[in-house]
XYZ file of C-alpha atoms in Angstrom:
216
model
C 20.898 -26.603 -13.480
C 18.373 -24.914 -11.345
C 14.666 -24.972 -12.086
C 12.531 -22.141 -13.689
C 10.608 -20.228 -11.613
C 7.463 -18.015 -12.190
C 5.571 -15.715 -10.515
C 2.051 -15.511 -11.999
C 0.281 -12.568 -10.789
C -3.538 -11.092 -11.112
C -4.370 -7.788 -12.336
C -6.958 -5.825 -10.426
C -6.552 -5.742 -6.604
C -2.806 -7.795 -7.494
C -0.814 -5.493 -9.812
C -3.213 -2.660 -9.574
C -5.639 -1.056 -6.594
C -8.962 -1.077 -8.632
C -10.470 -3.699 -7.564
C -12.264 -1.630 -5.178
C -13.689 0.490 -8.086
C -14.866 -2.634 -9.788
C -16.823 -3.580 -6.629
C -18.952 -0.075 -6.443
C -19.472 -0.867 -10.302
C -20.732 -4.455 -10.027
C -22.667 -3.636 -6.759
C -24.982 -1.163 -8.667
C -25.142 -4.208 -11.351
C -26.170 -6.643 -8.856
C -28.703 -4.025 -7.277
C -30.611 -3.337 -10.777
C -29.843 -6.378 -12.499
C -29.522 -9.274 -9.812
C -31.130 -8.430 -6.754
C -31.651 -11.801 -5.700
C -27.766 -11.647 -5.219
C -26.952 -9.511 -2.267
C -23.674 -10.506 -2.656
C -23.399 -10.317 -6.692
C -19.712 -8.262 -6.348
C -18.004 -10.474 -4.526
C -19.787 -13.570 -6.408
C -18.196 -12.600 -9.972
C -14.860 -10.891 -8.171
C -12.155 -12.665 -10.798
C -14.814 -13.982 -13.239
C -14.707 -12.970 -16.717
C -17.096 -10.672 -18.106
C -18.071 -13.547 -20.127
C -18.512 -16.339 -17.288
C -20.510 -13.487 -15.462
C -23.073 -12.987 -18.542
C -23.212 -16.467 -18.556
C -23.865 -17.904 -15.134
C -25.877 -14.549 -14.021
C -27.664 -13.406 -17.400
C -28.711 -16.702 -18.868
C -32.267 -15.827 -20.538
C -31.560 -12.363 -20.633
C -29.177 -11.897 -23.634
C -30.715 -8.553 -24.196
C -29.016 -7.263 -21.095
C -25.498 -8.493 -22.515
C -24.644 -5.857 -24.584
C -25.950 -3.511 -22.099
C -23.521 -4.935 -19.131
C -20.562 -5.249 -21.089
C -20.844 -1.371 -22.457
C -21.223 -0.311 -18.783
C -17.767 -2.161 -17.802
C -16.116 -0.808 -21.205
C -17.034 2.625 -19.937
C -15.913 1.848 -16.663
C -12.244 0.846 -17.644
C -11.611 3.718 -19.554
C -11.860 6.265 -16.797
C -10.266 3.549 -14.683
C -7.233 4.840 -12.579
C -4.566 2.586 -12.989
C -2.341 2.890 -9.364
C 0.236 0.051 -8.730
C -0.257 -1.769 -5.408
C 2.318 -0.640 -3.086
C 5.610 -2.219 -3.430
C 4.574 -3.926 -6.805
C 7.441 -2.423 -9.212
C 10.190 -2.760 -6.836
C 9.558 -6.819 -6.230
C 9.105 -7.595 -9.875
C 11.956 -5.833 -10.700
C 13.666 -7.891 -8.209
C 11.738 -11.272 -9.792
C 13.514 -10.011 -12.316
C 17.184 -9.621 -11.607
C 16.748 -13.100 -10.207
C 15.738 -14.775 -13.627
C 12.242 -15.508 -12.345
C 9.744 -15.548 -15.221
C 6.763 -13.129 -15.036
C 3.043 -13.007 -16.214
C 0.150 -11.577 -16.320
C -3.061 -14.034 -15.535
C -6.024 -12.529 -15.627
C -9.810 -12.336 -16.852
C -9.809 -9.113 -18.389
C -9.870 -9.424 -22.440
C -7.600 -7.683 -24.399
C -9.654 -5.219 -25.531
C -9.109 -4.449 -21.612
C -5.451 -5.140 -21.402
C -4.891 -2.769 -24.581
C -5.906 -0.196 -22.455
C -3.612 -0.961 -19.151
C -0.671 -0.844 -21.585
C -1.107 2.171 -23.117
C -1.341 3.797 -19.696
C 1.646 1.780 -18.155
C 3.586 0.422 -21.228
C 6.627 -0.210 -18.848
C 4.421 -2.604 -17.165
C 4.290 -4.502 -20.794
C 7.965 -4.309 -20.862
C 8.169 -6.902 -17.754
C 6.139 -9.435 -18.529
C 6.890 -12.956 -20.550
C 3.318 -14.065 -21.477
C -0.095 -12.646 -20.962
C -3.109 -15.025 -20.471
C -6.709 -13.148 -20.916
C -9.804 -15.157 -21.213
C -9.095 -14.473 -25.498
C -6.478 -17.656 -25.084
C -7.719 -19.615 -21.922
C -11.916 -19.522 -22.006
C -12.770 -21.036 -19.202
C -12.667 -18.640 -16.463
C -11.090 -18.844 -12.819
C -12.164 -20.507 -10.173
C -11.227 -23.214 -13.086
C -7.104 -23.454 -13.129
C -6.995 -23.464 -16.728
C -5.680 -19.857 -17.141
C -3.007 -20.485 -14.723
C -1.869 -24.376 -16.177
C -1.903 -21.996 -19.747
C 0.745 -19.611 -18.059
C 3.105 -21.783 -16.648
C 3.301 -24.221 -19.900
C 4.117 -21.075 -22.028
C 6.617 -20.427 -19.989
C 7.817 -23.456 -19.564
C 8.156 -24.022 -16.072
C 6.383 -26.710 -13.786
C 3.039 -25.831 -11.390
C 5.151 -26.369 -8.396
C 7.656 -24.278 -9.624
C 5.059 -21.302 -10.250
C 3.877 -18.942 -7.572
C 0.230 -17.327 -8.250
C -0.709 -13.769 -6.612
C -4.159 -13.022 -6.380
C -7.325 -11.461 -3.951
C -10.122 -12.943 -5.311
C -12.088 -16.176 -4.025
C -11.850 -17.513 -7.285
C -8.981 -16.436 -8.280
C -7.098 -18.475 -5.045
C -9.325 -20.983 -6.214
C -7.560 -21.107 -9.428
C -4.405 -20.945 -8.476
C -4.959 -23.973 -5.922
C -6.514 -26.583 -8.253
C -3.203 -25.248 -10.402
C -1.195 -27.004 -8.014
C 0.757 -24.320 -7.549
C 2.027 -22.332 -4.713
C -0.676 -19.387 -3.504
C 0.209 -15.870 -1.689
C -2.948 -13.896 -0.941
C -3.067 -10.313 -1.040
C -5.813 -8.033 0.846
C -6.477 -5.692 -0.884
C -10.238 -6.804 -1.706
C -11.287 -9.716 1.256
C -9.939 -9.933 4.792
C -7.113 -11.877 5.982
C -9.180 -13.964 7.958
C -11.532 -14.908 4.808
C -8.345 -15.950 2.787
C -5.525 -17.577 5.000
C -6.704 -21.200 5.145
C -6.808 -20.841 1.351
C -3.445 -19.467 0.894
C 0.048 -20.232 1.595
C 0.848 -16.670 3.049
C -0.907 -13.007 2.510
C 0.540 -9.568 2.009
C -0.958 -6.444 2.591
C 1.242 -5.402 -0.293
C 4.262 -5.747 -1.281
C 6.178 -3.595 0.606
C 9.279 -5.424 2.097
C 8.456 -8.429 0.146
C 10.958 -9.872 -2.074
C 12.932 -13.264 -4.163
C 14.502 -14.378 -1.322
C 11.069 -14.126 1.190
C 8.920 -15.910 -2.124
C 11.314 -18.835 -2.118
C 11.625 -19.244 1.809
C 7.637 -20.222 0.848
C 8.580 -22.800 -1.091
C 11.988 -24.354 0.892
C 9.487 -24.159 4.038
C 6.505 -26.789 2.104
């Protein structure tokens, strides 16, 4: 019998193009709130909210409530436009039996959102892991471990999608195999950390995923 396979893919800047809203967002944040962070965007790129408050607003728990209303407000103007390519390679995941989810450190409240406004996108997944069931937040690989044991299939059997630092990170100290997409740091600044990178995923497909894995 042939092994399970997964494909465990990010949301913004993976499944979506909005990671380059979220950047002009948490740039402003960094500028009023965290100066002493030039870099404060890219820093929390695939944190959760939470992690962020935590590591960058410790002693300031006023602010919290503050921050967290300014990304609520954010997401629901949020457009919601599928990376290019993205429907027509999960659907082919699909017809090959590969299991599909969502991994990623938006909460639900979050998520509840993205499904109303794409509720075919709901339709495709298996499992959805949101900082609600796995707390500690990428670059720690505990979101993506959660993933592939509800689904049942084995790290090395599991291939993780994602743009962010942290979120390759993740998917690394997973085990598992990594494809970097674009869409929010260079190719240059990901490649040693990733097994290939896409653009998009335009052209890409089951057959091209598991040449990855017959090639290691």
């Amino acid at each position: 019998m042939c092994e399970s396979l997964a494909a465990l893919f990010d949301l913004d800047g993976v499944i979506f193009d909005t990671e380059r809203h979220y950047k002009i967002l948490f740039d402003e944040i960094g500028q009023k709130y965290c100066p002493e962070h030039p870099n404060f965007a890219n820093e929390t790129m695939g944190m959760s909210d939470e992690k962020v408050l935590q590591k960058y607003f410790a002693g300031r728990e006023h602010l919290h409530q503050v921050i967290l209303d300014l990304i609520a407000d954010y997401d629901e103007t949020l457009p919601l436009d599928y990376i290019d390519g993205f429907m027509e390679f999960v659907q082919d995941l699909k017809k090959h039996n590969v299991k599909i989810a969502i991994v990623t450190s938006s909460y639900m409240r979050k998520m509840k959102i993205v499904f109303s406004k794409h509720p075919e996108l709901e339709q495709l997944i298996d499992t959805l892991v949101t900082p609600d069931k796995a707390p500690i937040s990428k670059p720690d690989p505990l979101c993506y471990l959660t993933a592939a044991k509800e689904l049942g299939v084995l790290p090395e059997n599991c291939f993780v999608f994602e743009d962010s630092f942290n979120g390759i990170s993740s998917g690394r100290s997973a085990k598992m195999n990594v494809i970097g997409l674009t869409t929010t740091n260079s190719a240059d600044s990901i490649r040693s950390k990733c097994d290939i990178i896409l653009d998009n995923f335009v052209g890409f497909t089951f057959d091209k995923m598991i040449e990855l894995k017959n090639a290691k």
